[in-house]
Amino acid sequence: MKKNDILGKVAVRQFLALLRAGLWGASCETEYFENDDKPDWKGILYLAKTQAVLPLVYDGMLTLPEHMRLNGPALLKLIAYVDRIEGLNQALDEAAAEISSRLETEGIRSVLLKGQGLATLYRIPGHRQCGDIDLYVGEKNYRKAADIIRTWKEVHGEMTETTKHTGFMFGELELELHKTAMELPYKKMNVSYRQWENESLGSLSTEIILGEKDSLAVKIPPATFNLFYVFYHAFNHFMQCGLGLRQLCDISRMLHEYSHELNLDELQKRLEEFKLDREWQLFLCLAVNFLGLKDEEAPLYNPELKPLSEKLLDTILRDGNFGQYKSLPNFSGKPKFIRQFGSMVTHHILFAQRYKFSPRQTVIQYWVMWRNGLFNASK
């Protein structure tokens, strides 16, 4: 079936109903399954896969009447996939705690970013689709930590270093060691943000336990900074390539679990300072209207953005997680010059598509793209 056929309205409505049920633990809204018919499982599973939320949709399916549930080989395949995600989450929990503990014995304090820390905010932590391990150690300890990690027997396959981090393979798991959590485009913004980051990932970070073992302790960022960081990381992915509903589920669960911990004045101040307040409202409008987040748990929620949030949802559903399914020219495998030219072409197309969602951030990121391109060309 073609993508446009799969993205029919019935499949989308049913997919979102199952996702909400899995995300919040409520019974699935059966009014979206007309005439008590079988769900459009082909379309639902395609959407769940491309949005990286298959385990949550599985949880939602378990709340349906038995005769409406997935069955046969497709069900067995889905159960096997969920089991693999649970196993990977457990392995990541154990590895993150082990790496943090080893660094601690060397006098290096680390903070876990995103990933397994966010999984603890879900009803079933093992059902958050997981990825790699991101550990922040700060600029002061970055080189020392990287040198120590290189000596570990489990470590191999070091990746290309960026301005923010370097990567390693820790056994079969990917580890990113961060000297900074992220960077903002303008120097003035970045100076203010960096001070906040240093404070938040320093003495203000808090300790949590991963999984069910008391020994799996890690530090994570404080609630307000963590929420802003996860939001900006997701938004930046949306601007640069795309994102899945998994990232919006993360933000929704954070808002729900952090509802009594957030410093809302600080959050609003930072969103306005970094020119992201309208973009925040747009993401929240999608979360409230389509993912089931309660509006009283959505600070700065603006219902007037619902029509635009519908277009945002459509874009996210079509592009898929990290934009892996978006329809843009593919220049991979071409000579270097063609690849570079092709990258510029696809970024221009993408920015043109993003402008309606965020005119000011599109202009900012477009300027940064040309600034960096000219700087690299002059080397």
PDB file of C-alpha atoms in Angstrom, residues 11-29 32-33 41 44-45 47-64 122-123 127-129 244-250 252-253 286-287 289-293 313 316-317:
ATOM      1  CA  ALA A  11      -5.877   4.695  10.356  1.00  0.00           C
ATOM      2  CA  VAL A  12      -4.677   8.009  11.800  1.00  0.00           C
ATOM      3  CA  ARG A  13      -7.646   8.336  14.186  1.00  0.00           C
ATOM      4  CA  GLN A  14      -7.280   4.763  15.372  1.00  0.00           C
ATOM      5  CA  PHE A  15      -3.502   5.039  15.720  1.00  0.00           C
ATOM      6  CA  LEU A  16      -3.782   8.185  17.865  1.00  0.00           C
ATOM      7  CA  ALA A  17      -6.491   6.612  20.048  1.00  0.00           C
ATOM      8  CA  LEU A  18      -4.272   3.590  20.713  1.00  0.00           C
ATOM      9  CA  LEU A  19      -1.250   5.803  21.340  1.00  0.00           C
ATOM     10  CA  ARG A  20      -3.158   7.894  23.887  1.00  0.00           C
ATOM     11  CA  ALA A  21      -4.335   4.741  25.665  1.00  0.00           C
ATOM     12  CA  GLY A  22      -0.796   3.377  25.862  1.00  0.00           C
ATOM     13  CA  LEU A  23       0.686   6.720  26.894  1.00  0.00           C
ATOM     14  CA  TRP A  24      -1.708   7.400  29.773  1.00  0.00           C
ATOM     15  CA  GLY A  25      -2.987   3.954  30.765  1.00  0.00           C
ATOM     16  CA  ALA A  26      -6.619   4.660  29.940  1.00  0.00           C
ATOM     17  CA  SER A  27      -8.991   2.439  27.999  1.00  0.00           C
ATOM     18  CA  CYS A  28      -8.889   3.031  24.263  1.00  0.00           C
ATOM     19  CA  GLU A  29     -11.599   5.322  22.881  1.00  0.00           C
ATOM     20  CA  TYR A  32     -12.750   5.718  16.690  1.00  0.00           C
ATOM     21  CA  PHE A  33     -13.323   2.106  15.656  1.00  0.00           C
ATOM     22  CA  TRP A  41      -3.923  -2.670  11.588  1.00  0.00           C
ATOM     23  CA  ILE A  44      -1.810   1.633  12.441  1.00  0.00           C
ATOM     24  CA  LEU A  45       1.360  -0.451  12.590  1.00  0.00           C
ATOM     25  CA  LEU A  47       2.353   4.778  11.705  1.00  0.00           C
ATOM     26  CA  ALA A  48       3.497   3.275  15.017  1.00  0.00           C
ATOM     27  CA  LYS A  49       6.721   2.056  13.404  1.00  0.00           C
ATOM     28  CA  THR A  50       7.538   5.293  11.587  1.00  0.00           C
ATOM     29  CA  GLN A  51       6.773   7.358  14.721  1.00  0.00           C
ATOM     30  CA  ALA A  52       8.855   5.072  16.997  1.00  0.00           C
ATOM     31  CA  VAL A  53       5.960   4.297  19.377  1.00  0.00           C
ATOM     32  CA  LEU A  54       5.184   0.624  18.655  1.00  0.00           C
ATOM     33  CA  PRO A  55       5.369  -0.495  22.325  1.00  0.00           C
ATOM     34  CA  LEU A  56       2.923   2.240  23.384  1.00  0.00           C
ATOM     35  CA  VAL A  57       0.479   1.252  20.651  1.00  0.00           C
ATOM     36  CA  TYR A  58       0.842  -2.359  21.807  1.00  0.00           C
ATOM     37  CA  ASP A  59      -0.145  -1.263  25.327  1.00  0.00           C
ATOM     38  CA  GLY A  60      -3.121   0.609  23.877  1.00  0.00           C
ATOM     39  CA  MET A  61      -4.185  -2.466  21.894  1.00  0.00           C
ATOM     40  CA  LEU A  62      -4.420  -4.499  25.107  1.00  0.00           C
ATOM     41  CA  THR A  63      -7.282  -2.226  26.251  1.00  0.00           C
ATOM     42  CA  LEU A  64      -9.425  -3.066  23.187  1.00  0.00           C
ATOM     43  CA  TYR A 122       6.593   6.488  31.550  1.00  0.00           C
ATOM     44  CA  ARG A 123       4.033   4.092  33.031  1.00  0.00           C
ATOM     45  CA  HIS A 127       8.149   0.537  26.614  1.00  0.00           C
ATOM     46  CA  ARG A 128       9.744   3.833  25.662  1.00  0.00           C
ATOM     47  CA  GLN A 129      11.513   3.331  22.345  1.00  0.00           C
ATOM     48  CA  GLY A 244       8.584  11.424  15.515  1.00  0.00           C
ATOM     49  CA  LEU A 245       5.694  11.529  17.929  1.00  0.00           C
ATOM     50  CA  ARG A 246       7.991   9.717  20.367  1.00  0.00           C
ATOM     51  CA  GLN A 247       9.591  13.095  21.163  1.00  0.00           C
ATOM     52  CA  LEU A 248       6.174  14.698  21.733  1.00  0.00           C
ATOM     53  CA  CYS A 249       5.278  11.765  24.012  1.00  0.00           C
ATOM     54  CA  ASP A 250       8.456  12.484  26.014  1.00  0.00           C
ATOM     55  CA  SER A 252       3.900  15.113  27.433  1.00  0.00           C
ATOM     56  CA  ARG A 253       5.091  12.655  30.072  1.00  0.00           C
ATOM     57  CA  LEU A 286      -0.445  19.145  19.337  1.00  0.00           C
ATOM     58  CA  ALA A 287       0.179  17.312  22.628  1.00  0.00           C
ATOM     59  CA  ASN A 289      -5.349  17.968  21.159  1.00  0.00           C
ATOM     60  CA  PHE A 290      -3.897  14.736  19.776  1.00  0.00           C
ATOM     61  CA  LEU A 291      -1.822  13.022  22.490  1.00  0.00           C
ATOM     62  CA  GLY A 292      -4.182  13.538  25.416  1.00  0.00           C
ATOM     63  CA  LEU A 293      -2.095  15.851  27.601  1.00  0.00           C
ATOM     64  CA  LEU A 313       0.819  16.595  12.998  1.00  0.00           C
ATOM     65  CA  ILE A 316       5.255  14.674  11.423  1.00  0.00           C
ATOM     66  CA  LEU A 317       3.180  11.673  10.346  1.00  0.00           C
TER      67      LEU A 317
END
